[in-house]
mmCIF file of C-alpha atoms in Angstrom:
data_model
loop_
_atom_site.group_PDB
_atom_site.id
_atom_site.type_symbol
_atom_site.label_atom_id
_atom_site.label_comp_id
_atom_site.label_asym_id
_atom_site.label_seq_id
_atom_site.Cartn_x
_atom_site.Cartn_y
_atom_site.Cartn_z
ATOM 1 C CA UNK A 146 20.965 158.673 119.997
ATOM 2 C CA UNK A 147 17.227 158.895 119.152
ATOM 3 C CA UNK A 148 14.744 161.458 120.453
ATOM 4 C CA UNK A 149 13.604 159.288 123.336
ATOM 5 C CA UNK A 150 17.173 158.759 124.528
ATOM 6 C CA UNK A 151 17.937 162.466 124.234
ATOM 7 C CA UNK A 152 14.804 163.337 126.183
ATOM 8 C CA UNK A 153 15.661 160.842 128.916
ATOM 9 C CA UNK A 154 19.223 162.139 129.072
ATOM 10 C CA UNK A 155 17.969 165.703 129.514
ATOM 11 C CA UNK A 156 15.543 164.692 132.273
ATOM 12 C CA UNK A 157 18.488 163.195 134.153
ATOM 13 C CA UNK A 158 20.829 166.110 133.426
ATOM 14 C CA UNK A 159 22.066 168.646 135.948
ATOM 15 C CA UNK A 160 20.418 171.451 133.977
ATOM 16 C CA UNK A 161 16.924 169.953 134.317
ATOM 17 C CA UNK A 162 17.412 169.012 137.962
ATOM 18 C CA UNK A 163 18.692 172.477 138.888
ATOM 19 C CA UNK A 164 15.972 174.187 136.872
ATOM 20 C CA UNK A 165 13.312 172.020 138.488
ATOM 21 C CA UNK A 166 14.608 172.854 141.951
ATOM 22 C CA UNK A 167 14.434 176.567 141.168
ATOM 23 C CA UNK A 168 10.951 176.131 139.701
ATOM 24 C CA UNK A 169 9.817 174.483 142.943
ATOM 25 C CA UNK A 170 11.081 177.567 144.724
ATOM 26 C CA UNK A 171 8.900 179.627 142.397
ATOM 27 C CA UNK A 172 5.886 177.494 143.280
ATOM 28 C CA UNK A 173 6.632 178.088 146.948
ATOM 29 C CA UNK A 174 6.562 181.811 146.284
ATOM 30 C CA UNK A 175 3.225 181.344 144.506
ATOM 31 C CA UNK A 176 1.703 179.552 147.477
ATOM 32 C CA UNK A 177 2.820 182.321 149.792
ATOM 33 C CA UNK A 178 1.263 184.901 147.487
ATOM 34 C CA UNK A 179 4.540 186.655 146.632
ATOM 35 C CA UNK A 180 4.463 185.751 142.926
ATOM 36 C CA UNK A 181 1.035 187.244 142.346
ATOM 37 C CA UNK A 182 -0.809 186.825 139.074
ATOM 38 C CA UNK A 183 2.449 186.385 137.179
ATOM 39 C CA UNK A 184 3.406 183.170 138.929
ATOM 40 C CA UNK A 185 3.707 181.155 135.636
ATOM 41 C CA UNK A 186 6.296 183.654 134.403
ATOM 42 C CA UNK A 187 8.129 183.507 137.747
ATOM 43 C CA UNK A 188 8.208 179.705 137.769
ATOM 44 C CA UNK A 189 9.349 179.502 134.136
ATOM 45 C CA UNK A 190 11.952 182.216 134.696
ATOM 46 C CA UNK A 191 13.367 180.491 137.739
ATOM 47 C CA UNK A 192 13.496 177.199 135.868
ATOM 48 C CA UNK A 193 15.369 178.845 132.981
ATOM 49 C CA UNK A 194 17.768 180.588 135.363
ATOM 50 C CA UNK A 195 18.476 177.333 137.135
ATOM 51 C CA UNK A 196 19.110 175.533 133.862
ATOM 52 C CA UNK A 197 21.537 178.273 132.809
ATOM 53 C CA UNK A 198 23.621 178.254 135.990
ATOM 54 C CA UNK A 199 23.830 174.463 136.135
ATOM 55 C CA UNK A 200 27.167 173.025 134.991
ATOM 56 C CA UNK A 201 27.108 171.523 131.493
ATOM 57 C CA UNK A 202 26.906 167.782 131.114
ATOM 58 C CA UNK A 203 30.399 166.312 131.121
ATOM 59 C CA UNK A 204 30.837 163.275 128.864
ATOM 60 C CA UNK A 205 32.747 160.415 130.462
ATOM 61 C CA UNK A 206 36.437 160.378 129.628
ATOM 62 C CA UNK A 207 37.484 157.474 127.386
ATOM 63 C CA UNK A 208 39.205 154.579 129.084
ATOM 64 C CA UNK A 209 42.187 153.052 127.363
ATOM 65 C CA UNK A 210 44.067 149.845 128.138
ATOM 66 C CA UNK A 211 46.832 150.012 130.712
ATOM 67 C CA UNK A 212 50.136 150.910 128.997
ATOM 68 C CA UNK A 213 51.803 147.691 130.143
ATOM 69 C CA UNK A 214 49.048 145.610 128.531
ATOM 70 C CA UNK A 215 50.196 146.851 125.122
ATOM 71 C CA UNK A 216 53.288 144.693 125.546
ATOM 72 C CA UNK A 217 51.368 141.464 126.149
ATOM 73 C CA UNK A 218 50.744 140.819 122.467
ATOM 74 C CA UNK A 219 54.329 141.716 121.612
ATOM 75 C CA UNK A 220 55.602 139.164 124.141
ATOM 76 C CA UNK A 221 53.585 136.444 122.407
ATOM 77 C CA UNK A 222 54.942 137.512 119.033
ATOM 78 C CA UNK A 223 58.481 137.477 120.400
ATOM 79 C CA UNK A 224 57.962 133.913 121.630
ATOM 80 C CA UNK A 225 56.849 132.938 118.116
ATOM 81 C CA UNK A 226 59.905 134.680 116.661
ATOM 82 C CA UNK A 227 62.272 132.840 118.997
ATOM 83 C CA UNK A 228 60.772 129.518 117.981
ATOM 84 C CA UNK A 229 61.342 130.422 114.338
ATOM 85 C CA UNK A 230 64.950 131.468 114.954
ATOM 86 C CA UNK A 231 65.784 128.155 116.614
ATOM 87 C CA UNK A 232 64.903 126.405 113.356
ATOM 88 C CA UNK A 233 67.225 128.507 111.184
ATOM 89 C CA UNK A 234 70.787 127.385 110.503
ATOM 90 C CA UNK A 235 73.022 130.438 110.929
ATOM 91 C CA UNK A 236 76.802 130.884 110.987
ATOM 92 C CA UNK A 237 78.390 130.773 114.489
ATOM 93 C CA UNK A 238 79.258 134.488 114.478
ATOM 94 C CA UNK A 239 75.713 135.446 113.473
ATOM 95 C CA UNK A 240 74.266 133.077 116.067
ATOM 96 C CA UNK A 241 76.355 134.719 118.781
ATOM 97 C CA UNK A 242 75.254 138.194 117.759
ATOM 98 C CA UNK A 243 71.648 137.052 117.479
ATOM 99 C CA UNK A 244 71.727 135.501 120.955
ATOM 100 C CA UNK A 245 72.967 138.788 122.408
ATOM 101 C CA UNK A 246 70.172 140.669 120.672
ATOM 102 C CA UNK A 247 67.565 138.209 121.881
ATOM 103 C CA UNK A 248 68.805 138.595 125.464
ATOM 104 C CA UNK A 249 68.342 142.360 125.238
ATOM 105 C CA UNK A 250 64.834 142.009 123.825
ATOM 106 C CA UNK A 251 63.910 139.392 126.380
ATOM 107 C CA UNK A 252 65.123 141.613 129.210
ATOM 108 C CA UNK A 253 63.029 144.518 127.965
ATOM 109 C CA UNK A 254 59.875 142.476 127.429
ATOM 110 C CA UNK A 255 59.969 140.451 130.651
ATOM 111 C CA UNK A 256 57.095 141.644 132.903
ATOM 112 C CA UNK A 257 58.357 143.900 135.671
ATOM 113 C CA UNK A 258 59.466 147.448 136.358
ATOM 114 C CA UNK A 259 61.629 147.567 133.209
ATOM 115 C CA UNK A 260 58.713 146.832 130.894
ATOM 116 C CA UNK A 261 56.534 149.240 132.904
ATOM 117 C CA UNK A 262 59.050 152.027 132.322
ATOM 118 C CA UNK A 263 59.289 151.032 128.665
ATOM 119 C CA UNK A 264 55.519 151.163 128.213
ATOM 120 C CA UNK A 265 55.395 154.862 129.122
ATOM 121 C CA UNK A 266 57.022 155.921 125.837
ATOM 122 C CA UNK A 267 55.272 154.964 122.575
ATOM 123 C CA UNK A 268 58.502 155.546 120.642
ATOM 124 C CA UNK A 269 60.333 152.931 122.721
ATOM 125 C CA UNK A 270 57.561 150.425 122.118
ATOM 126 C CA UNK A 271 57.717 151.220 118.396
ATOM 127 C CA UNK A 272 61.419 150.297 118.357
ATOM 128 C CA UNK A 273 60.640 146.866 119.804
ATOM 129 C CA UNK A 274 57.621 146.292 117.575
ATOM 130 C CA UNK A 275 59.687 147.119 114.522
ATOM 131 C CA UNK A 276 62.505 144.815 115.615
ATOM 132 C CA UNK A 277 60.247 141.858 116.421
ATOM 133 C CA UNK A 278 57.690 142.181 113.646
ATOM 134 C CA UNK A 279 59.865 143.293 110.740
ATOM 135 C CA UNK A 280 63.595 143.904 111.094
ATOM 136 C CA UNK A 281 64.766 140.685 112.730
ATOM 137 C CA UNK A 282 62.611 138.164 110.842
ATOM 138 C CA UNK A 283 63.232 139.984 107.554
ATOM 139 C CA UNK A 284 67.014 139.934 108.058
ATOM 140 C CA UNK A 285 67.121 136.229 108.858
ATOM 141 C CA UNK A 286 64.694 135.192 106.131
ATOM 142 C CA UNK A 287 66.495 137.283 103.512
ATOM 143 C CA UNK A 288 69.793 135.695 104.524
ATOM 144 C CA UNK A 289 68.355 132.189 104.164
ATOM 145 C CA UNK A 290 66.936 132.920 100.708
ATOM 146 C CA UNK A 291 70.030 134.754 99.482
ATOM 147 C CA UNK A 292 72.325 131.989 100.747
ATOM 148 C CA UNK A 293 70.324 129.475 98.720
ATOM 149 C CA UNK A 294 70.741 131.492 95.537
ATOM 150 C CA UNK A 295 74.432 132.077 96.258
ATOM 151 C CA UNK A 296 75.057 128.357 96.400
ATOM 152 C CA UNK A 297 73.448 127.978 92.990
ATOM 153 C CA UNK A 298 75.084 131.029 91.429
ATOM 154 C CA UNK A 299 77.658 132.905 93.570
ATOM 155 C CA UNK A 300 77.116 136.662 93.663
ATOM 156 C CA UNK A 301 79.232 139.686 94.478
ATOM 157 C CA UNK A 302 78.051 140.067 98.088
ATOM 158 C CA UNK A 303 78.509 137.690 100.990
ATOM 159 C CA UNK A 304 75.091 136.958 102.598
ATOM 160 C CA UNK A 305 76.743 136.329 105.981
ATOM 161 C CA UNK A 306 78.465 139.705 105.910
ATOM 162 C CA UNK A 307 75.175 141.456 105.166
ATOM 163 C CA UNK A 308 73.435 139.574 107.970
ATOM 164 C CA UNK A 309 76.157 140.499 110.461
ATOM 165 C CA UNK A 310 75.872 144.162 109.527
ATOM 166 C CA UNK A 311 72.103 144.094 109.937
ATOM 167 C CA UNK A 312 72.288 142.347 113.314
ATOM 168 C CA UNK A 313 74.908 144.830 114.492
ATOM 169 C CA UNK A 314 72.680 147.768 113.512
ATOM 170 C CA UNK A 315 69.657 146.288 115.286
ATOM 171 C CA UNK A 316 71.766 145.455 118.332
ATOM 172 C CA UNK A 317 72.993 149.047 118.499
ATOM 173 C CA UNK A 318 69.465 150.420 118.231
ATOM 174 C CA UNK A 319 68.201 148.263 121.098
ATOM 175 C CA UNK A 320 71.290 149.121 123.160
ATOM 176 C CA UNK A 321 70.460 152.823 122.719
ATOM 177 C CA UNK A 322 66.971 152.080 124.019
ATOM 178 C CA UNK A 323 68.394 150.314 127.074
ATOM 179 C CA UNK A 324 70.825 153.165 127.684
ATOM 180 C CA UNK A 325 67.972 155.678 127.559
ATOM 181 C CA UNK A 326 65.976 153.746 130.155
ATOM 182 C CA UNK A 327 69.042 153.439 132.379
ATOM 183 C CA UNK A 328 69.755 157.156 132.086
ATOM 184 C CA UNK A 329 66.157 157.978 133.049
ATOM 185 C CA UNK A 330 66.498 155.905 136.224
ATOM 186 C CA UNK A 331 69.843 157.543 137.040
ATOM 187 C CA UNK A 332 68.295 160.994 136.675
ATOM 188 C CA UNK A 333 65.436 159.919 138.910
ATOM 189 C CA UNK A 334 67.880 158.677 141.544
ATOM 190 C CA UNK A 335 69.912 161.891 141.408
ATOM 191 C CA UNK A 336 66.759 163.978 141.721
ATOM 192 C CA UNK A 337 65.766 162.054 144.854
ATOM 193 C CA UNK A 338 69.228 162.607 146.311
ATOM 194 C CA UNK A 339 68.939 166.367 145.721
ATOM 195 C CA UNK A 340 65.483 166.352 147.284
ATOM 196 C CA UNK A 341 66.796 164.666 150.421
ATOM 197 C CA UNK A 342 69.761 167.044 150.581
ATOM 198 C CA UNK A 343 67.516 170.102 150.195
ATOM 199 C CA UNK A 344 65.120 168.808 152.824
ATOM 200 C CA UNK A 345 67.991 168.187 155.209
ATOM 201 C CA UNK A 346 69.286 171.711 154.641
ATOM 202 C CA UNK A 347 65.840 173.193 155.318
ATOM 203 C CA UNK A 348 65.513 171.198 158.554
ATOM 204 C CA UNK A 349 68.948 172.362 159.662
ATOM 205 C CA UNK A 350 68.086 176.005 159.005
ATOM 206 C CA UNK A 351 64.746 175.615 160.714
ATOM 207 C CA UNK A 352 66.254 174.288 163.937
ATOM 208 C CA UNK A 353 68.940 176.927 163.973
ATOM 209 C CA UNK A 354 71.741 174.418 164.322
ATOM 210 C CA UNK A 355 75.000 174.658 162.499
ATOM 211 C CA UNK A 356 76.262 171.533 160.699
ATOM 212 C CA UNK A 357 79.203 169.979 162.435
ATOM 213 C CA UNK A 358 78.418 171.424 165.840
#
């Protein structure tokens, strides 16, 4: 901000406006003869006092994107990932496990109250970002490359077994995320039940009636 901008900002600030209002009061005292020969000191003093008591300038709070909008880009990436996975030839058991994992991810990313609840916790979003951007594509791509080398020169490890273990681990991690969201909603429901019960008890006590009578 240059000097001109700073000067303009001060002229529009609460400190200058309050000080100016107090200074006008000092001029009024001058016109009535109460300030006497020291009216410049009175006017300047009142201006300074007004500037001191004025509230400081409050910078505008930063505005960030809505939490749910952070999932929009991830949904597009997940669509790209699904298209890639449909082109990969996987064993039936791995395909079944992968389909189950994709259903979980799709349910979490579908716009609605589930994704809104998910967006409130950055750690939950990080789990999905990691699964979509790194873990899942890396597991499938590594399997495809390793399977190719195994056909040329068989190794000690079965690529399919490694893929199944990786998919199972990712599936368990996403299931834990779903369970956490479900538990949060259950706690919220229980809290509302207790609130209604407590309110009913207060109303009963207030009316002086005895339950069951």
